[in-house]
GROMACS .gro file of C-alpha atoms in nm:
model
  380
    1UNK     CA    1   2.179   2.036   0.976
    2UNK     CA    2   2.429   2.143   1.232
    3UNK     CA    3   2.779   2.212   1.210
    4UNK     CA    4   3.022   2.341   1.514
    5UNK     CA    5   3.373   2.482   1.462
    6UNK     CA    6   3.670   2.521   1.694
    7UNK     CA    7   3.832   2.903   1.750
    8UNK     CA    8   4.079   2.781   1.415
    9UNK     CA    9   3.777   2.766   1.176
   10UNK     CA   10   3.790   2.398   1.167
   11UNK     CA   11   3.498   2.185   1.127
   12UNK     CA   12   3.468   1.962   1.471
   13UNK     CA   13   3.407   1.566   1.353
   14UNK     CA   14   3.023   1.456   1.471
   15UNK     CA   15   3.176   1.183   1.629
   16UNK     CA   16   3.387   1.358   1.887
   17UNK     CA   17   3.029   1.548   2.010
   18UNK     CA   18   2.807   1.402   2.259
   19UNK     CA   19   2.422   1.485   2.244
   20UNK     CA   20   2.084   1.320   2.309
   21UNK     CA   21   1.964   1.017   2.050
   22UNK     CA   22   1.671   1.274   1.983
   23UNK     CA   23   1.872   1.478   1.775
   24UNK     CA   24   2.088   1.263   1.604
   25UNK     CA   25   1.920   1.403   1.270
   26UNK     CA   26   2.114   1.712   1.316
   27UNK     CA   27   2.450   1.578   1.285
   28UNK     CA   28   2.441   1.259   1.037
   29UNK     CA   29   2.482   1.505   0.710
   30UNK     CA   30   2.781   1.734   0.793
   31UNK     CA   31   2.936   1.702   0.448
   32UNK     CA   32   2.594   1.899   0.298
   33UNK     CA   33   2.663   2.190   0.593
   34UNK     CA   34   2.765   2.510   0.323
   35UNK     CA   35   3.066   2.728   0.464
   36UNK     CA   36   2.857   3.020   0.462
   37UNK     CA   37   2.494   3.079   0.427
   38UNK     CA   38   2.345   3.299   0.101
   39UNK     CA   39   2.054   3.286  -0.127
   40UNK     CA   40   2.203   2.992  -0.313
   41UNK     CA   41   2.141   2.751  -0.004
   42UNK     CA   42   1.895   2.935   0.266
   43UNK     CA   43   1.601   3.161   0.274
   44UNK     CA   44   1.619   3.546   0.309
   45UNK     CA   45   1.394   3.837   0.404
   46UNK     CA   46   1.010   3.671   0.387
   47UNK     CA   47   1.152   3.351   0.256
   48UNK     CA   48   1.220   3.311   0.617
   49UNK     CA   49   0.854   3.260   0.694
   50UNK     CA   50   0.665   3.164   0.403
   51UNK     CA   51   0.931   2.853   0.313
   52UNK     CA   52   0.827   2.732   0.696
   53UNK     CA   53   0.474   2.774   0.681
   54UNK     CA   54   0.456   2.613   0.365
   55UNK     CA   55   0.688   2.317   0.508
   56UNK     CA   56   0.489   2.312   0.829
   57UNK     CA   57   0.161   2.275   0.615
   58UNK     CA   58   0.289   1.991   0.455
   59UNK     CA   59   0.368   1.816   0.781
   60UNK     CA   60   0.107   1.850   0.992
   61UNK     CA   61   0.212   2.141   1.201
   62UNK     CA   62   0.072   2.443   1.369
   63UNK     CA   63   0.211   2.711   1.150
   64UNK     CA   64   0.453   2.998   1.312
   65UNK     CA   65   0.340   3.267   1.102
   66UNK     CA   66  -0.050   3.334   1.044
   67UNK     CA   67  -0.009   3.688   0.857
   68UNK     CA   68  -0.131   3.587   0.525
   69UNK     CA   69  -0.404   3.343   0.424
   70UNK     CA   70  -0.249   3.012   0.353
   71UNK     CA   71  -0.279   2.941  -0.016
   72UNK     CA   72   0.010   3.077  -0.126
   73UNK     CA   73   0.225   2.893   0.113
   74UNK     CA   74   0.044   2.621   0.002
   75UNK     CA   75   0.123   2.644  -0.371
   76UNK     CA   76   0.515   2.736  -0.273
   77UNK     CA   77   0.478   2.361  -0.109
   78UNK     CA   78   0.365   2.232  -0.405
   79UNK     CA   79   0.747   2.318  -0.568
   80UNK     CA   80   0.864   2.155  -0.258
   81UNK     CA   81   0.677   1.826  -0.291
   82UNK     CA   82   0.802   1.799  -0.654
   83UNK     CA   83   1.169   1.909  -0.565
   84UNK     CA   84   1.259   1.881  -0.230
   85UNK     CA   85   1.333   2.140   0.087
   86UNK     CA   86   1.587   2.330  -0.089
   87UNK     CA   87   1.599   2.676  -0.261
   88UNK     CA   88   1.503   2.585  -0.634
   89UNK     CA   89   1.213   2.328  -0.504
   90UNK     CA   90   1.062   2.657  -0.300
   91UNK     CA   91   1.134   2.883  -0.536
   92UNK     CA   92   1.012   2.669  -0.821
   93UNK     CA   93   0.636   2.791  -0.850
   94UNK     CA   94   0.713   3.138  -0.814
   95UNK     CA   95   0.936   3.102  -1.102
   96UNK     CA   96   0.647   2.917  -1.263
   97UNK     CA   97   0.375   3.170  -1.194
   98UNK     CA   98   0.617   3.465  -1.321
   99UNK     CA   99   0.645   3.295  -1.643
  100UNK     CA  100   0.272   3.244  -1.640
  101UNK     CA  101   0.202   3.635  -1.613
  102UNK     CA  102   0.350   3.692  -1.934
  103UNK     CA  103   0.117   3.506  -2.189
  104UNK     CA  104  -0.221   3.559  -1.995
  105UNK     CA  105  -0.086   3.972  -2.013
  106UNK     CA  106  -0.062   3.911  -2.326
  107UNK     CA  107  -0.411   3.757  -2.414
  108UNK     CA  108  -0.559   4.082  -2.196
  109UNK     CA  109  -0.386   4.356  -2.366
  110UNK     CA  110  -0.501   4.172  -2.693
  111UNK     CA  111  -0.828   4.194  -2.595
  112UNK     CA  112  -0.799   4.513  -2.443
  113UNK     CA  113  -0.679   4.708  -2.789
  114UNK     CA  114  -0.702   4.446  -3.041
  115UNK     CA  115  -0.398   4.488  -3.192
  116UNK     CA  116  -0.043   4.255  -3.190
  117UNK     CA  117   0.247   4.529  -3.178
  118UNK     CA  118   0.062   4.713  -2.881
  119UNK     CA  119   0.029   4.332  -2.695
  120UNK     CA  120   0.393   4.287  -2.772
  121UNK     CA  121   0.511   4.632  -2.650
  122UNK     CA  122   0.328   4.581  -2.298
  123UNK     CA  123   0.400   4.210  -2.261
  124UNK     CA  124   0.808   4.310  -2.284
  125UNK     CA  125   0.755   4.591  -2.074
  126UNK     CA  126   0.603   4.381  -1.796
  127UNK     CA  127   0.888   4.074  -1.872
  128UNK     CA  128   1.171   4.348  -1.783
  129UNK     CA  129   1.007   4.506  -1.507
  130UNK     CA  130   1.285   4.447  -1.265
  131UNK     CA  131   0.994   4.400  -0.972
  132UNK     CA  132   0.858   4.126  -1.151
  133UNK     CA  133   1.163   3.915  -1.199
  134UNK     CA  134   1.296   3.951  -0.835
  135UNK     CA  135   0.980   3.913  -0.703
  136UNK     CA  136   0.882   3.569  -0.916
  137UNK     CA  137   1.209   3.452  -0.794
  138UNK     CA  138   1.194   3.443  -0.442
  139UNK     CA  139   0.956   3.241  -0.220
  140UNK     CA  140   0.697   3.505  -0.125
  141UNK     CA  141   0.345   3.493  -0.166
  142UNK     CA  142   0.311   3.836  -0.380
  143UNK     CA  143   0.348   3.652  -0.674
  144UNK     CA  144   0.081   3.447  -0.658
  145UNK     CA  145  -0.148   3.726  -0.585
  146UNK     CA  146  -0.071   3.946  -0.885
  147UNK     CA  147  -0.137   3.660  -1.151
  148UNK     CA  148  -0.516   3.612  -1.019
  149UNK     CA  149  -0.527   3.988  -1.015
  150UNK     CA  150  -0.482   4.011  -1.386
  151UNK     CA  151  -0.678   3.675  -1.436
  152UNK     CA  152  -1.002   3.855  -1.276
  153UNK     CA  153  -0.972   4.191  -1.434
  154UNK     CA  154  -0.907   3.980  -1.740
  155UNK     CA  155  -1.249   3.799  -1.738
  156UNK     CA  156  -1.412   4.097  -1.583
  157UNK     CA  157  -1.307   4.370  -1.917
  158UNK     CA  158  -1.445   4.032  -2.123
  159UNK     CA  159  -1.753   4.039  -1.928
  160UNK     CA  160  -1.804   4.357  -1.967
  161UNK     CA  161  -1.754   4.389  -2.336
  162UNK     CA  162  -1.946   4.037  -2.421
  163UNK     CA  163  -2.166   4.169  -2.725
  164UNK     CA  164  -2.571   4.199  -2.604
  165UNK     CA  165  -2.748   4.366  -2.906
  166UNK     CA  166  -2.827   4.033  -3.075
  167UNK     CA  167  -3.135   3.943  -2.890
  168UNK     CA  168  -3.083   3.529  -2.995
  169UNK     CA  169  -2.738   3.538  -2.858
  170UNK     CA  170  -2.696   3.315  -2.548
  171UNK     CA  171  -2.593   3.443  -2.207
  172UNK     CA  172  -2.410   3.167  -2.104
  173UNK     CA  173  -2.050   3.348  -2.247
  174UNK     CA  174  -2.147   3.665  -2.053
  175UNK     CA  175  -2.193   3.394  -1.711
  176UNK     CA  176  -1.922   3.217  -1.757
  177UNK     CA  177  -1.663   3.538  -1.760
  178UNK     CA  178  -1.886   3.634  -1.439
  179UNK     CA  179  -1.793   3.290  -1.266
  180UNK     CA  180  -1.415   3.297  -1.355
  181UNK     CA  181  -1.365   3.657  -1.250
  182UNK     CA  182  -1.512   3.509  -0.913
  183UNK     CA  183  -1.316   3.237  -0.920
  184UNK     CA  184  -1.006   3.399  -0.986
  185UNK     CA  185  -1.087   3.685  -0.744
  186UNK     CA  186  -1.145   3.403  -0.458
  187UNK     CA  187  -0.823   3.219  -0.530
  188UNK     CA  188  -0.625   3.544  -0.476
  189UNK     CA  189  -0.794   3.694  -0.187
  190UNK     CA  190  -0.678   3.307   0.000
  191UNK     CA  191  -0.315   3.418  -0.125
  192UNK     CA  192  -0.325   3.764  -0.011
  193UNK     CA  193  -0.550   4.025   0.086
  194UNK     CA  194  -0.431   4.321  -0.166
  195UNK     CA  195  -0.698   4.088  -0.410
  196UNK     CA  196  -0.941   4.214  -0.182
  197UNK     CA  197  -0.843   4.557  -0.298
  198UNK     CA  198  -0.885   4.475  -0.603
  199UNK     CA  199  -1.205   4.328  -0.564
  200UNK     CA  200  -1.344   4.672  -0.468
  201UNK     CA  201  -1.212   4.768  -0.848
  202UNK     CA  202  -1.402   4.486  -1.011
  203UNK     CA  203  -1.745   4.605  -0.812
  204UNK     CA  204  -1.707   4.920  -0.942
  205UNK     CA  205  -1.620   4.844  -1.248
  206UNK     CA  206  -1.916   4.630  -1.239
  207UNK     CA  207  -2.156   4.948  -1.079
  208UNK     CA  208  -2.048   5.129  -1.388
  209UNK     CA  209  -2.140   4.893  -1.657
  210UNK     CA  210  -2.518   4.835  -1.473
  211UNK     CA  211  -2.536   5.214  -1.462
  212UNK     CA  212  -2.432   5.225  -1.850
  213UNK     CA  213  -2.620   4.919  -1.915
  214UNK     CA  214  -2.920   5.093  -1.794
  215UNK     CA  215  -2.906   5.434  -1.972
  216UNK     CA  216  -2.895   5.197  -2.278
  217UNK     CA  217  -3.206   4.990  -2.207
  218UNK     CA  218  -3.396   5.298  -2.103
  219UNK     CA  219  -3.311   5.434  -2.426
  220UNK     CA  220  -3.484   5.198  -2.603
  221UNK     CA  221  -3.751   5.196  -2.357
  222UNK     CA  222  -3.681   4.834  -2.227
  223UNK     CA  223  -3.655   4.918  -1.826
  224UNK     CA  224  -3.877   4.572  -1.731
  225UNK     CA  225  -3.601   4.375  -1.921
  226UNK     CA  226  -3.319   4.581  -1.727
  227UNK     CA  227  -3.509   4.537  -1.367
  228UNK     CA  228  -3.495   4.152  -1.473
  229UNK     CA  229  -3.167   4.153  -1.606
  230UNK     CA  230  -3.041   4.347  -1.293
  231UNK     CA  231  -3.160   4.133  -1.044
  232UNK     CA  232  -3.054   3.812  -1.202
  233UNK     CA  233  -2.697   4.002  -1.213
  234UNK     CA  234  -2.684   4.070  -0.825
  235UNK     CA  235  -2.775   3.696  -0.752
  236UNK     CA  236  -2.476   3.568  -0.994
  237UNK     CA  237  -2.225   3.789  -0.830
  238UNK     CA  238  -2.357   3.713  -0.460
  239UNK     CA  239  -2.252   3.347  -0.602
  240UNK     CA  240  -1.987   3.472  -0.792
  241UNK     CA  241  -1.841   3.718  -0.589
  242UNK     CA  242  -1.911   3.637  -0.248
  243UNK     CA  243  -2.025   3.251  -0.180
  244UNK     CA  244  -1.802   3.108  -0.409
  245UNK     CA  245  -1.479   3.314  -0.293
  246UNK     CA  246  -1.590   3.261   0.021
  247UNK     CA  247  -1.594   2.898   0.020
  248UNK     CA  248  -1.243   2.882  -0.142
  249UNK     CA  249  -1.117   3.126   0.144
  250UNK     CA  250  -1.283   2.887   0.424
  251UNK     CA  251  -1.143   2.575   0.268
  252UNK     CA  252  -0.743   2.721   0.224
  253UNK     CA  253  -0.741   2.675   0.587
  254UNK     CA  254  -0.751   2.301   0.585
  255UNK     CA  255  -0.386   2.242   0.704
  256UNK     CA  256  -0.460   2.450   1.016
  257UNK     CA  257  -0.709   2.209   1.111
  258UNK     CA  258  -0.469   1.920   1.036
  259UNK     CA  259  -0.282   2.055   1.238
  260UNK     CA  260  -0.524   2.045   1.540
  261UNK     CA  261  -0.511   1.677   1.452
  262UNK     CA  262  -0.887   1.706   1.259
  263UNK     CA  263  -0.899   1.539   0.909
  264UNK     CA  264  -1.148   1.469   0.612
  265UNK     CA  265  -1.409   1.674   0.472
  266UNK     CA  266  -1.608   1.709   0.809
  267UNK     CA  267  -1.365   1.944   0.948
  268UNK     CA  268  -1.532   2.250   0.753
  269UNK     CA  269  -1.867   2.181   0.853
  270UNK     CA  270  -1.758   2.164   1.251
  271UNK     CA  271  -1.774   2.472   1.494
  272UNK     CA  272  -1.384   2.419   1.585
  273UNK     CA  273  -1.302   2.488   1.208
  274UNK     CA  274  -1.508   2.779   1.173
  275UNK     CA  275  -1.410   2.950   1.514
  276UNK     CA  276  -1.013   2.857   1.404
  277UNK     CA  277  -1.075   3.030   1.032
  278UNK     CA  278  -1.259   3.354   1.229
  279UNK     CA  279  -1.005   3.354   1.537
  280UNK     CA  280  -0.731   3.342   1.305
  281UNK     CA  281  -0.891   3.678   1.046
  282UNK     CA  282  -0.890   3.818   1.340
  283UNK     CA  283  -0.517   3.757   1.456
  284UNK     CA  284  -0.438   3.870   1.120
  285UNK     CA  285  -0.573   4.209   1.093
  286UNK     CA  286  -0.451   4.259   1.459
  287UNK     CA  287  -0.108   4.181   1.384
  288UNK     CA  288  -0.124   4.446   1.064
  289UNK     CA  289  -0.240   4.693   1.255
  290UNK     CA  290  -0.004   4.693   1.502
  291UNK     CA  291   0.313   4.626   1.255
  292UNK     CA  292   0.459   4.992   1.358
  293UNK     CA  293   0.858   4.863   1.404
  294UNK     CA  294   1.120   5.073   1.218
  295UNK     CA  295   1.302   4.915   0.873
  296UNK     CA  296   1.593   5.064   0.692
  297UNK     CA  297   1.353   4.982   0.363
  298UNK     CA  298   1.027   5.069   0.502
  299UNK     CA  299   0.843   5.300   0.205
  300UNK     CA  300   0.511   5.482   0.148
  301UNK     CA  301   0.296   5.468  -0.101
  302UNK     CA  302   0.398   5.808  -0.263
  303UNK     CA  303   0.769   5.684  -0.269
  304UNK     CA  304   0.659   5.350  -0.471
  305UNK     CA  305   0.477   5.536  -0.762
  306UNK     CA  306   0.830   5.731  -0.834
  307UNK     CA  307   1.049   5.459  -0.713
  308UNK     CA  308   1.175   5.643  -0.406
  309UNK     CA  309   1.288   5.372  -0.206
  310UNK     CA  310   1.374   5.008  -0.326
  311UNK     CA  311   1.402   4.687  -0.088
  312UNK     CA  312   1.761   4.561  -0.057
  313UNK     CA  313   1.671   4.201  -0.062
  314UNK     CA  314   1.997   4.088  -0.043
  315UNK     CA  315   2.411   4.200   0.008
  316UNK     CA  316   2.710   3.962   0.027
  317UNK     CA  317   3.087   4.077   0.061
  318UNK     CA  318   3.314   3.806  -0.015
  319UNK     CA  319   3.668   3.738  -0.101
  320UNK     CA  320   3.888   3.964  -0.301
  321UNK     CA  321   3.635   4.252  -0.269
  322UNK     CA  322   3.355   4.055  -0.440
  323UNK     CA  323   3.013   4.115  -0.384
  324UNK     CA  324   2.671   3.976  -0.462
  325UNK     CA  325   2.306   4.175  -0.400
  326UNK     CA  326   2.005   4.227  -0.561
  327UNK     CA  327   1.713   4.459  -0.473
  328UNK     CA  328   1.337   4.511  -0.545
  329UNK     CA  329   1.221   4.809  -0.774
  330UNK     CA  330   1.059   4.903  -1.074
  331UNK     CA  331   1.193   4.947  -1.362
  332UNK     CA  332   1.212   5.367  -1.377
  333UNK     CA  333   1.089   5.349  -1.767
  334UNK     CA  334   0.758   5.141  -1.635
  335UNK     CA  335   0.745   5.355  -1.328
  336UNK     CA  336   0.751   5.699  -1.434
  337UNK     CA  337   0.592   5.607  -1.753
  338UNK     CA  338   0.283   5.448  -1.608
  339UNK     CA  339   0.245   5.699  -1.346
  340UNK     CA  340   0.243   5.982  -1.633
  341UNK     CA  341   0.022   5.735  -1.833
  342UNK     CA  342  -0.207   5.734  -1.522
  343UNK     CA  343  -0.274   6.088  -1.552
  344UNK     CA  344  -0.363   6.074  -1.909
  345UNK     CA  345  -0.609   5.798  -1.804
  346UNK     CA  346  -0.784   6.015  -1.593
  347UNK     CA  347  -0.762   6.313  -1.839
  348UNK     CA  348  -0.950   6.048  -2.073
  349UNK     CA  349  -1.152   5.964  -1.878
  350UNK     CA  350  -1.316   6.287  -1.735
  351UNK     CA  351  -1.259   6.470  -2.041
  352UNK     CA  352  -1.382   6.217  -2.359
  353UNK     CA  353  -1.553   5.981  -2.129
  354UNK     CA  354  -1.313   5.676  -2.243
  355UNK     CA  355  -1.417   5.350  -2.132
  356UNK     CA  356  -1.101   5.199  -2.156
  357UNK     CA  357  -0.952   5.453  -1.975
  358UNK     CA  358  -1.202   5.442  -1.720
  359UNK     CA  359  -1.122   5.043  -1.666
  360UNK     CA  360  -0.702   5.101  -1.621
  361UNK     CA  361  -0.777   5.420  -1.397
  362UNK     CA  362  -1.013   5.229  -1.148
  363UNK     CA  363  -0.784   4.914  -1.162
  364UNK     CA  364  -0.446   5.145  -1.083
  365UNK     CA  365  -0.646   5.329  -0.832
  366UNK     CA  366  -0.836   5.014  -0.655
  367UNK     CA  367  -0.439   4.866  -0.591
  368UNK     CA  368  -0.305   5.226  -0.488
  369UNK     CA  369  -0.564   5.410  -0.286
  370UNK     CA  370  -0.604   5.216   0.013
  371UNK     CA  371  -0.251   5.172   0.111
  372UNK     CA  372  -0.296   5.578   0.173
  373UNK     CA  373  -0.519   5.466   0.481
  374UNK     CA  374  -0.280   5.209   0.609
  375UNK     CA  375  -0.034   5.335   0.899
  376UNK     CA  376   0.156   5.009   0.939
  377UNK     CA  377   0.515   4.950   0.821
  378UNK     CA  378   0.520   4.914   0.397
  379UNK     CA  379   0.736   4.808   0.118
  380UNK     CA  380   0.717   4.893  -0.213
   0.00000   0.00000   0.00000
């Protein structure tokens, strides 16, 4: 909606403006126009693009920005659907998906250590990380990412640690964690590609239980029931891992096809869908790469482990001095905590060959590391 003003700083009626029939829409709500825009009433910093995109998905159009995969724009739409185009209705599922985090953290630090007071301690820690509540409560697609990164370490660590010396125990508990650390690994690389980061985590978390799994078997002298055990392994994760995360990543590009005016379930299996999906990877990782413009809040990755340089998200200066702004860090006792805490890990680890150690150190290191090899302009 559009609003003009004379040089007093009064509104000008609709009525006394002349314009083409076409745009009528622009004018016939000027009572809703706000004096001023702010974070109560319009989007700011990547708000800007993912609020579109996920509007533009929703009607049929070719989306502006193509930096991300779609599904998190997607799932922001799903807030607007329910609630309308306004800030709470695309800021709804983040807020949703924040509040999420905190019980399924739970249920994995439970099973992690077994014990209530230590789930409790982390679970707070995590709800008053100040990252996580900014974040979860604006309409980026970072949110969405994180949850089905804890999701797939969740059911990976349960994989993992499924019990195997009872030889009349099924296997259909240890497949089913398999499939839904998949799953949940496929869903988050279509919101994001840092899941793909920590993807590399899971298969190396994965190469070291085989590896353990092995020394075990060979123990015992059972090598022909590792060689079969192994093999029927790789096949579930090339399902697991790769065809079914695949499949999920090709389909999240539906509305781009709607937008080319396709529709129905034949789109997928067409050459113009599958040259759009590839065509548009491609556009992706060239517009990363070559992301080298200057920002006052631009950060490294050894100035987000100590907190060296927030995001100023937002600053308003209104009347009678007041002012209004909020920022993206983390919270300095999680921070510097966790990165000492990350040094005992690998202390653990290399010293007293500690599993559980092992796990956090690889899943700290597969989000960390390969932001060290990435030139382009970063945020913490």
């Amino acid at each position: 909606e559009l609003a003009l003003y004379d040089e007093f700083g009064a509104r000008i009626p609709a009525s006394s403006l002349r314009y083409n029939e076409g745009v009528a829409t622009l004018f016939d709500e000027q009572s809703i126009v706000p004096a001023a825009p702010d974070y109560l009433n319009s989007t700011y910093f990547d708000e800007v693009y993912h609020v579109r995109t996920a509007v533009e998905h929703m009607r049929g159009i070719e989306p502006y920005e193509y930096t991300h995969p779609p599904l998190g724009k997607i799932i922001i739409g799903l807030g607007i659907r329910m609630f309308g185009l306004n800030p709470f209705g695309w800021r709804f599922m983040g807020v949703l998906f924040g509040i999420l985090m905190l019980p399924l953290f739970y249920i994995f630090i439970k099973h992690f250590f077994g014990s209530t007071p230590i789930a409790i301690c982390g679970t707070l820690l995590f709800a008053f990380d100040f990252m996580h509540f900014v974040q979860t409560r604006i309409a980026t697609i970072d949110t969405y990412g994180v949850i089905f990164i804890i999701l797939m370490y969740l059911f990976m660590f349960r994989y993992i640690t499924v019990p195997r010396d009872d030889p009349t125990a099924s296997r259909k508990g240890e497949t089913r964690e398999l499939f839904l650390s998949g799953l949940f690994f496929g869903i988050g690389a279509a919101c994001k590609w840092t899941a793909i980061y920590a993807g590399v985590g899971l298969f190396l978390l994965w190469l070291w239980y085989r590896i353990e799994r092995y020394r075990d078997l060979r123990a015992i002298g059972h090598l022909a029931e590792h060689r079969r055990e192994l093999w029927t392994n790789i096949g579930q994760c090339v399902v697991f891992f790769l065809l079914i995360p695949g499949v999920i990543y090709y389909m999240s590009y539906y509305y781009y096809g709607v937008a080319k005016g396709w529709s129905g379930i034949q789109m997928f299996f067409t050459k113009d869908y599958a040259k759009l999906v590839v065509d548009t990877q491609v556009r992706m990782f060239d517009y990363h790469k070559g992301v080298h413009a200057s920002h006052p809040y631009a950060s490294r990755w050894y100035q987000w482990i100590v907190d060296g340089r927030p995001i100023l998200y937002y600053s308003h200066y209104g009347e009678n001095n007041s002012e209004s702004a909020f920022a993206a860090f983390l919270n300095p006792f999680v921070c510097w905590g966790g990165l000492l805490a990350m040094f005992a890990m690998g202390w653990k680890t290399f010293k007293f060959k500690d599993g559980k150690a092992a796990f956090i150190l690889i899943g700290y290191l597969a989000q960390l590391l390969p932001w060290i090899f990435i030139t382009r302009i970063t945020f913490e």
